Short mmCIF file of C-alpha atoms and ligand atoms in Angstrom, two decimals:
data_model
loop_
_atom_site.label_atom_id
_atom_site.label_comp_id
_atom_site.label_asym_id
_atom_site.label_seq_id
_atom_site.Cartn_x
_atom_site.Cartn_y
_atom_site.Cartn_z
CA MET A 1 0.00 0.00 0.00
CA ILE A 2 1.28 3.42 -0.97
CA ARG A 3 0.04 4.96 2.34
CA THR A 4 2.37 2.83 4.46
CA LYS A 5 5.33 3.54 2.18
CA ILE A 6 4.68 7.29 2.42
CA GLU A 7 4.42 7.05 6.19
CA GLN A 8 7.75 5.22 6.47
CA ALA A 9 9.53 7.82 4.33
CA LEU A 10 7.86 10.62 6.29
CA LYS A 11 8.94 9.17 9.62
CA MET A 12 12.58 8.96 8.55
CA ILE A 13 12.61 12.55 7.24
CA GLN A 14 10.90 13.93 10.34
CA MET A 15 13.49 12.20 12.50
CA LYS A 16 16.22 14.20 10.72
CA LYS A 17 14.43 17.53 10.75
CA GLU A 18 11.43 18.89 12.56
CA ILE A 19 9.77 21.04 9.94
CA LYS A 20 6.43 21.50 8.20
CA PRO A 21 7.39 22.92 4.81
CA GLU A 22 4.81 24.97 2.93
CA VAL A 23 6.49 24.77 -0.44
CA GLY A 24 8.18 21.94 -2.34
CA ILE A 25 10.67 22.67 -5.11
CA ILE A 26 12.02 20.21 -7.69
CA LEU A 27 15.22 21.39 -9.34
CA GLY A 28 15.90 20.15 -12.87
CA SER A 29 19.11 19.34 -14.76
CA GLY A 30 21.94 21.70 -13.85
CA LEU A 31 19.61 23.81 -11.68
CA GLY A 32 20.52 22.47 -8.23
CA VAL A 33 22.41 25.46 -6.86
CA LEU A 34 19.32 27.08 -5.25
CA ALA A 35 19.47 24.36 -2.57
CA GLU A 36 22.74 25.86 -1.32
CA GLU A 37 20.91 29.03 -0.24
CA VAL A 38 18.62 27.17 2.16
CA GLU A 39 19.19 28.16 5.79
CA ASN A 40 19.11 25.89 8.87
CA LYS A 41 19.07 22.97 6.53
CA ALA A 42 19.05 19.23 6.75
CA VAL A 43 20.36 17.40 3.69
CA ILE A 44 19.19 13.81 3.28
CA PRO A 45 20.46 11.62 0.43
CA PHE A 46 17.58 9.95 -1.44
CA MET A 47 19.39 6.66 -0.83
CA GLU A 48 18.71 6.92 2.91
CA ILE A 49 14.97 7.55 2.55
CA PRO A 50 12.70 4.48 2.40
CA TYR A 51 11.30 3.87 -1.11
CA PHE A 52 13.19 6.79 -2.69
CA VAL A 53 15.27 5.84 -5.72
CA SER A 54 18.49 7.62 -6.65
CA SER A 55 19.13 9.81 -9.65
CA THR A 56 21.67 8.25 -12.01
CA VAL A 57 22.18 11.21 -14.34
CA GLU A 58 25.10 13.60 -14.37
CA GLY A 59 24.00 17.00 -13.08
CA HIS A 60 21.53 15.43 -10.67
CA GLU A 61 22.70 15.14 -7.13
CA GLY A 62 19.97 13.14 -5.41
CA VAL A 63 19.38 14.81 -2.06
CA LEU A 64 16.37 16.18 -0.22
CA VAL A 65 17.06 19.57 1.38
CA LEU A 66 14.80 20.88 4.14
CA GLY A 67 15.03 24.34 5.70
CA THR A 68 14.19 27.99 5.16
CA LEU A 69 14.45 29.92 1.90
CA ALA A 70 13.32 33.54 1.48
CA GLY A 71 11.51 33.27 4.80
CA LYS A 72 9.51 30.17 3.86
CA ASP A 73 9.94 26.63 5.11
CA VAL A 74 10.72 24.52 2.06
CA VAL A 75 11.60 21.03 0.95
CA ILE A 76 13.79 20.84 -2.14
CA MET A 77 14.57 17.87 -4.35
CA ARG A 78 18.06 18.50 -5.63
CA GLY A 79 18.29 15.90 -8.34
CA ARG A 80 15.21 14.90 -10.23
CA LEU A 81 14.30 11.40 -11.25
CA HIS A 82 13.54 10.66 -14.89
CA TYR A 83 11.54 8.01 -16.69
CA TYR A 84 14.46 7.52 -19.10
CA GLU A 85 16.62 6.31 -16.21
CA GLY A 86 14.48 3.20 -16.18
CA TYR A 87 12.32 4.09 -13.18
CA SER A 88 8.56 3.69 -13.13
CA LEU A 89 6.38 6.76 -12.87
CA ASP A 90 5.38 5.53 -9.39
CA GLU A 91 9.03 5.73 -8.34
CA ILE A 92 9.51 9.14 -9.96
CA THR A 93 6.45 10.67 -8.35
CA PHE A 94 6.79 9.05 -4.90
CA PRO A 95 8.76 12.05 -3.54
CA VAL A 96 5.84 14.33 -4.49
CA GLN A 97 3.54 12.17 -2.38
CA VAL A 98 5.99 12.43 0.52
CA MET A 99 6.35 16.21 0.16
CA LYS A 100 2.57 16.51 0.29
CA ALA A 101 2.52 14.37 3.43
CA LEU A 102 5.18 16.67 4.94
CA GLY A 103 2.66 19.48 4.56
CA ILE A 104 3.39 21.36 1.32
CA ARG A 105 0.56 23.18 -0.42
CA THR A 106 2.58 24.53 -3.34
CA LEU A 107 4.98 22.75 -5.68
CA VAL A 108 7.51 24.58 -7.87
CA LEU A 109 8.64 22.47 -10.82
CA THR A 110 11.70 23.51 -12.80
CA ASN A 111 13.32 21.93 -15.81
CA ALA A 112 15.73 22.30 -18.72
CA SER A 113 13.91 22.46 -22.05
CA GLY A 114 14.65 22.67 -25.76
CA ALA A 115 13.01 25.57 -27.62
CA ILE A 116 10.46 24.76 -30.31
CA ASN A 117 8.99 28.26 -30.43
CA PRO A 118 11.33 30.24 -32.74
CA SER A 119 11.12 33.31 -30.53
CA TYR A 120 12.78 31.51 -27.60
CA GLU A 121 16.55 31.69 -27.17
CA PRO A 122 18.90 29.58 -25.02
CA GLY A 123 19.08 31.36 -21.66
CA ASP A 124 15.36 32.29 -21.62
CA LEU A 125 13.01 31.48 -18.76
CA VAL A 126 9.50 30.35 -19.67
CA LEU A 127 6.45 29.97 -17.45
CA ILE A 128 4.70 26.66 -18.17
CA LYS A 129 1.05 27.50 -18.78
CA ASP A 130 -0.01 24.00 -19.87
CA HIS A 131 1.50 20.74 -21.04
CA ILE A 132 1.15 17.98 -23.60
CA ASN A 133 1.89 14.53 -22.22
CA PHE A 134 3.71 12.77 -25.06
CA MET A 135 5.56 10.31 -22.80
CA GLY A 136 3.19 7.48 -23.65
CA VAL A 137 2.59 6.78 -19.95
CA ASN A 138 0.51 8.33 -17.19
CA PRO A 139 1.35 8.32 -13.47
CA MET A 140 -2.31 7.93 -12.48
CA ARG A 141 -2.37 4.41 -13.90
CA ALA A 142 -2.94 1.89 -11.09
CA ASP A 143 -3.68 2.53 -7.44
CA LYS A 144 -2.94 6.05 -6.18
CA GLY A 145 -4.46 5.77 -2.76
CA GLU A 146 -7.41 8.09 -2.30
CA SER A 147 -6.99 10.05 -5.55
CA ASP A 148 -9.51 10.04 -8.38
CA ASN A 149 -7.75 8.42 -11.34
CA PHE A 150 -10.04 10.20 -13.83
CA LEU A 151 -8.55 13.50 -12.83
CA ASP A 152 -9.56 16.73 -14.55
CA LEU A 153 -6.45 18.43 -15.98
CA THR A 154 -8.03 21.70 -17.08
CA ASN A 155 -5.96 23.85 -14.70
CA VAL A 156 -2.78 21.95 -13.86
CA TYR A 157 -0.60 25.06 -13.52
CA SER A 158 -1.90 27.73 -11.14
CA ALA A 159 -2.89 30.93 -12.94
CA ALA A 160 -2.52 32.86 -9.67
CA LEU A 161 1.07 31.65 -9.12
CA GLY A 162 1.86 32.32 -12.78
CA LYS A 163 0.67 35.89 -12.37
CA ILE A 164 2.88 36.40 -9.31
CA ALA A 165 5.89 34.91 -11.14
CA LYS A 166 5.32 37.26 -14.09
CA SER A 167 5.03 40.37 -11.97
CA GLU A 168 8.09 39.43 -9.88
CA ALA A 169 10.14 38.69 -13.01
CA LYS A 170 9.13 42.08 -14.38
CA LYS A 171 10.31 43.80 -11.20
CA LEU A 172 13.62 41.97 -11.52
CA LYS A 173 13.82 42.93 -15.23
CA ILE A 174 13.94 39.25 -16.17
CA LYS A 175 12.09 38.28 -19.34
CA LEU A 176 9.47 35.62 -18.56
CA GLN A 177 7.41 34.40 -21.50
CA ASP A 178 4.80 31.69 -21.21
CA GLY A 179 4.38 28.54 -23.22
CA ILE A 180 3.23 24.96 -23.59
CA TYR A 181 5.64 22.21 -22.54
CA ILE A 182 5.62 18.86 -24.30
CA ALA A 183 7.08 15.93 -22.36
CA VAL A 184 8.76 13.05 -24.16
CA SER A 185 10.17 9.90 -22.61
CA GLY A 186 13.78 10.36 -23.83
CA PRO A 187 16.61 9.61 -23.38
CA THR A 188 17.38 10.37 -27.03
CA TYR A 189 16.83 13.89 -28.22
CA GLU A 190 14.13 14.36 -30.85
CA THR A 191 14.39 14.15 -34.62
CA PRO A 192 13.80 17.36 -36.60
CA ALA A 193 10.60 15.74 -37.95
CA GLU A 194 9.31 15.21 -34.40
CA ILE A 195 10.06 18.82 -33.51
CA GLN A 196 8.15 20.03 -36.61
CA PHE A 197 5.22 17.88 -35.51
CA PHE A 198 5.37 19.20 -31.94
CA ASN A 199 5.40 22.75 -33.32
CA LYS A 200 2.26 22.03 -35.37
CA ILE A 201 0.39 20.64 -32.38
CA GLY A 202 1.07 23.75 -30.32
CA ALA A 203 4.12 22.96 -28.20
CA ASP A 204 6.59 25.75 -27.41
CA MET A 205 9.29 23.73 -25.62
CA VAL A 206 10.25 20.12 -25.10
CA GLY A 207 11.74 18.14 -22.23
CA MET A 208 11.87 14.75 -20.53
CA SER A 209 10.35 15.50 -17.13
CA THR A 210 7.88 17.64 -15.12
CA VAL A 211 4.60 16.18 -16.42
CA PRO A 212 4.51 13.06 -14.17
CA GLU A 213 5.17 15.18 -11.06
CA ALA A 214 2.64 17.82 -12.16
CA ILE A 215 -0.13 15.25 -12.67
CA ILE A 216 0.44 13.62 -9.27
CA ALA A 217 0.71 17.01 -7.57
CA ARG A 218 -2.59 18.02 -9.15
CA SER A 219 -4.22 14.82 -7.96
CA LEU A 220 -3.11 15.78 -4.46
CA GLY A 221 -4.62 19.25 -4.76
CA LEU A 222 -1.30 21.12 -4.80
CA GLU A 223 -0.88 24.54 -6.42
CA ILE A 224 1.74 24.24 -9.15
CA LEU A 225 4.22 26.73 -10.58
CA GLY A 226 6.21 25.43 -13.57
CA LEU A 227 9.33 27.19 -14.82
CA ALA A 228 11.27 25.98 -17.86
CA CYS A 229 14.85 27.02 -18.58
CA ILE A 230 15.59 27.07 -22.29
CA THR A 231 18.99 25.47 -22.73
CA ASN A 232 19.00 24.97 -26.49
CA LYS A 233 17.01 25.25 -29.65
CA ALA A 234 15.35 21.91 -30.38
CA ALA A 235 16.55 19.52 -33.10
CA GLY A 236 16.52 20.94 -36.63
CA ILE A 237 16.04 24.52 -35.37
CA GLY A 238 19.47 25.35 -34.01
CA ALA A 239 22.93 23.91 -33.61
CA ARG A 240 23.17 20.33 -32.37
CA HIS A 241 23.41 20.01 -28.63
CA THR A 242 24.47 17.55 -25.95
CA HIS A 243 23.63 16.89 -22.31
CA GLN A 244 26.84 18.80 -21.44
CA THR A 245 25.68 21.99 -23.18
CA THR A 246 22.27 21.60 -21.53
CA LEU A 247 23.95 21.52 -18.11
CA ALA A 248 26.26 24.44 -18.87
CA VAL A 249 23.42 26.71 -20.07
CA ALA A 250 21.13 25.59 -17.23
CA GLN A 251 23.77 26.60 -14.70
CA LYS A 252 23.84 30.10 -16.19
CA ILE A 253 20.04 30.45 -16.23
CA SER A 254 19.76 29.23 -12.66
CA TYR A 255 20.88 32.65 -11.40
CA ASN A 256 17.73 34.29 -12.83
CA LEU A 257 15.52 31.29 -12.07
CA ASN A 258 16.57 31.41 -8.42
CA ARG A 259 15.85 35.12 -8.13
CA VAL A 260 12.33 34.65 -9.54
CA ILE A 261 11.61 31.69 -7.23
CA LYS A 262 12.83 33.53 -4.12
CA ASN A 263 10.70 36.58 -4.94
CA VAL A 264 7.65 34.37 -5.52
CA LEU A 265 8.27 32.66 -2.14
CA LYS A 266 8.15 36.05 -0.45
CA LYS A 267 4.74 36.76 -2.01
CA ILE A 268 2.91 33.54 -1.23
N1 HPA B 301 14.84 17.94 -25.95
C1 HPA B 301 14.41 17.21 -24.90
N2 HPA B 301 14.76 17.48 -23.67
C2 HPA B 301 15.57 18.53 -23.46
C3 HPA B 301 16.05 19.32 -24.50
C4 HPA B 301 15.66 19.01 -25.83
O1 HPA B 301 16.04 19.66 -26.81
N3 HPA B 301 16.84 20.28 -23.94
C5 HPA B 301 16.83 20.07 -22.60
N4 HPA B 301 16.06 19.01 -22.30
#
């Protein structure tokens, strides 16, 4: 039963740190540095937490960080889990269930994305206003405890949080566009033909994460803010890219991403 697994993980985390975080944050590829700014923190390797699996990808550290950031109690996943690593969506989304059990009401999802929209440039930040699940799998398949599997996904990403993020980015003079994120399973990058198809069906950016966590978070009634960091132009649009360039560009964008997140935390 998922309930007992969540309770075991919860117990272990609460033994390490007495905290009731309000906000959960998942940091994507190359975006982990925000976790270093957390004050009074406890850092727990995923490996030590019951039923957590470990990230195997370079650029993903695999620790849970609990403490205070911009005056808010937070829990941060530094090191995201991906479907392409071979994990099931149940394994990938288990930490979201645990963060909810810890007490969060808001989840901030970040990722590295390839630009499909020709007006996006590497280095841009984009607010995720909706998604297309092109992974071929859905995390609501099978037993999810008390959740309704036939979940309505009309408003996955919170319009109210999006509005706050936009106004805070404006104050910081950081460009924040909005767009539709399409999730693929990976681990290969896309073909130019796939990117042309994704463009035709309305996607602005592409990546290999975020959607499983967003669906589970929605099923748990969490408010979601999604922020994509454009690390490259997608296949056939710009120069060819590698995981290394993704990480290098993500590290640069994380400075602006972190400033937007901290300002949003102060407002919620
Ligand atoms: N495609 C898929 N995932 C990605 C990309 C991309 O171009 N860039 C960063 N993550």
